[in-house]
Amino acid sequence: QGPLVESGGDSVQTGGSLRLSCVASGDTFSKFCMGWFRQAPGKEREGVAAVSTGGTKYVANSVKGRFTVSKDNAKNTLVLQMTALKPDDTATYYCAAYDPRFCPVVALGQVGYVEVQGQGTLVTVSS
């Protein structure tokens, strides 16, 4: 599998929206569960959302109703659409290719086994 390249991180105010994108190469999308996790300073990694190879979506309770995950297999692109952002959403967001067996745990806010991750993109939400 090739590298994952994220983009879209920015600084926004509470209530704002952002769209994060992740581009993968090779057959990453067809082999792995693709998703996002985040890590805030001084905190553990937290699973945010993921899409299985079959298209099933898993979204953590902490962001459910505000964040949407989608992927375009033809373009090898994974998107995290974030709305109604809160200061608690401030973190570095990482695109990840997970072992498919661990896809469901993302819904519990867990990270699971990460095969490949991107360099991260910073999201800052100010009050």
Coordinates of C-alpha atoms in Angstrom, one line a residue:
Q1 CA 0.0 0.0 0.0
G2 CA 1.1 3.6 -0.7
P3 CA 1.2 6.7 1.4
L4 CA -1.9 8.6 2.5
V5 CA -2.0 12.3 2.0
E6 CA -4.4 14.5 4.0
S7 CA -5.5 18.0 3.3
G8 CA -8.1 20.5 4.5
G9 CA -7.1 21.3 8.0
D10 CA -7.6 24.9 9.1
S11 CA -8.6 27.2 11.9
V12 CA -12.3 28.0 12.3
Q13 CA -14.7 29.4 14.8
T14 CA -17.2 27.4 16.8
G15 CA -20.1 26.3 14.6
G16 CA -18.0 26.3 11.5
S17 CA -17.4 23.6 8.9
L18 CA -14.4 21.9 7.3
R19 CA -13.8 19.3 4.7
L20 CA -10.8 17.0 5.1
S21 CA -9.6 14.9 2.2
C22 CA -7.3 11.9 2.0
V23 CA -5.8 10.6 -1.2
A24 CA -4.4 7.1 -1.3
S25 CA -2.4 5.2 -3.9
G26 CA -2.4 1.7 -5.1
D27 CA -5.0 -0.8 -3.9
T28 CA -5.3 0.7 -0.4
F29 CA -9.0 1.4 -0.6
S30 CA -9.9 -2.1 -1.8
K31 CA -7.8 -3.8 0.9
F32 CA -8.4 -1.8 4.0
C33 CA -11.0 -0.1 6.1
M34 CA -10.4 3.6 5.5
G35 CA -11.0 6.1 8.2
W36 CA -9.9 9.0 10.4
F37 CA -8.7 9.3 13.9
R38 CA -7.6 12.4 15.8
Q39 CA -5.3 13.3 18.6
A40 CA -5.4 16.4 20.7
P41 CA -2.4 17.6 22.6
G42 CA -1.9 15.5 25.8
K43 CA -4.7 13.2 24.9
E44 CA -4.9 9.7 23.5
R45 CA -5.9 8.9 19.9
E46 CA -9.6 8.8 19.3
G47 CA -11.3 7.0 16.4
V48 CA -13.6 9.4 14.5
A49 CA -15.1 7.7 11.5
A50 CA -14.4 4.9 9.0
V51 CA -15.7 3.1 5.9
S52 CA -15.3 -0.6 5.4
T53 CA -14.3 -2.2 2.1
G54 CA -17.9 -3.0 1.6
G55 CA -19.1 0.6 2.2
T56 CA -20.4 0.3 5.8
K57 CA -19.8 3.5 7.7
Y58 CA -18.8 3.8 11.3
V59 CA -19.0 7.1 13.2
A60 CA -18.0 7.7 16.8
N61 CA -20.7 8.9 19.1
S62 CA -18.7 12.1 19.9
V63 CA -19.2 13.3 16.4
K64 CA -22.3 11.5 15.2
G65 CA -24.7 13.9 13.6
R66 CA -22.0 16.4 12.9
F67 CA -19.4 14.6 10.9
T68 CA -19.9 12.5 7.8
V69 CA -17.4 10.1 6.2
S70 CA -17.4 9.1 2.5
K71 CA -15.1 7.6 0.0
D72 CA -14.7 7.6 -3.7
N73 CA -13.1 4.4 -4.8
A74 CA -12.6 5.6 -8.4
K75 CA -10.6 8.6 -7.2
N76 CA -9.0 6.8 -4.2
T77 CA -10.2 9.7 -2.0
L78 CA -11.6 9.6 1.5
V79 CA -13.5 12.7 2.8
L80 CA -14.5 13.7 6.3
Q81 CA -17.1 16.5 6.2
M82 CA -17.2 18.2 9.6
T83 CA -20.0 20.6 10.6
A84 CA -21.0 22.3 13.8
L85 CA -17.4 22.2 15.0
K86 CA -16.7 22.7 18.7
P87 CA -13.4 23.6 20.5
D88 CA -13.3 20.0 21.7
D89 CA -12.8 19.0 18.0
T90 CA -9.4 20.7 18.0
A91 CA -6.8 18.1 17.1
T92 CA -4.6 16.7 14.5
Y93 CA -6.6 14.5 12.2
Y94 CA -5.0 11.5 10.6
C95 CA -6.2 9.5 7.7
A96 CA -5.7 5.8 8.3
A97 CA -5.9 2.4 6.6
Y98 CA -7.1 0.0 9.2
D99 CA -7.0 -3.8 9.4
P100 CA -10.6 -4.5 8.2
R101 CA -11.3 -6.5 11.4
F102 CA -11.0 -3.3 13.4
C103 CA -13.3 -1.1 11.4
P104 CA -16.3 -1.4 13.8
V105 CA -14.3 -0.3 16.8
V106 CA -14.0 3.2 15.3
A107 CA -17.7 3.7 16.2
L108 CA -16.6 3.2 19.9
G109 CA -14.1 6.0 19.5
Q110 CA -11.2 3.5 19.4
V111 CA -8.4 3.4 16.9
G112 CA -7.7 -0.3 16.3
Y113 CA -4.8 -1.6 14.3
V114 CA -3.5 1.0 11.8
E115 CA -1.7 -0.4 8.8
V116 CA -0.8 3.0 7.3
Q117 CA -1.5 6.6 8.4
G118 CA -1.0 10.0 6.9
Q119 CA 1.1 12.8 8.2
G120 CA -1.9 14.5 9.8
T121 CA -3.7 17.8 9.3
L122 CA -4.4 20.3 12.0
V123 CA -7.9 21.4 12.9
T124 CA -8.3 24.3 15.3
V125 CA -11.7 25.4 16.5
S126 CA -11.8 28.6 18.5
S127 CA -14.6 29.8 20.8

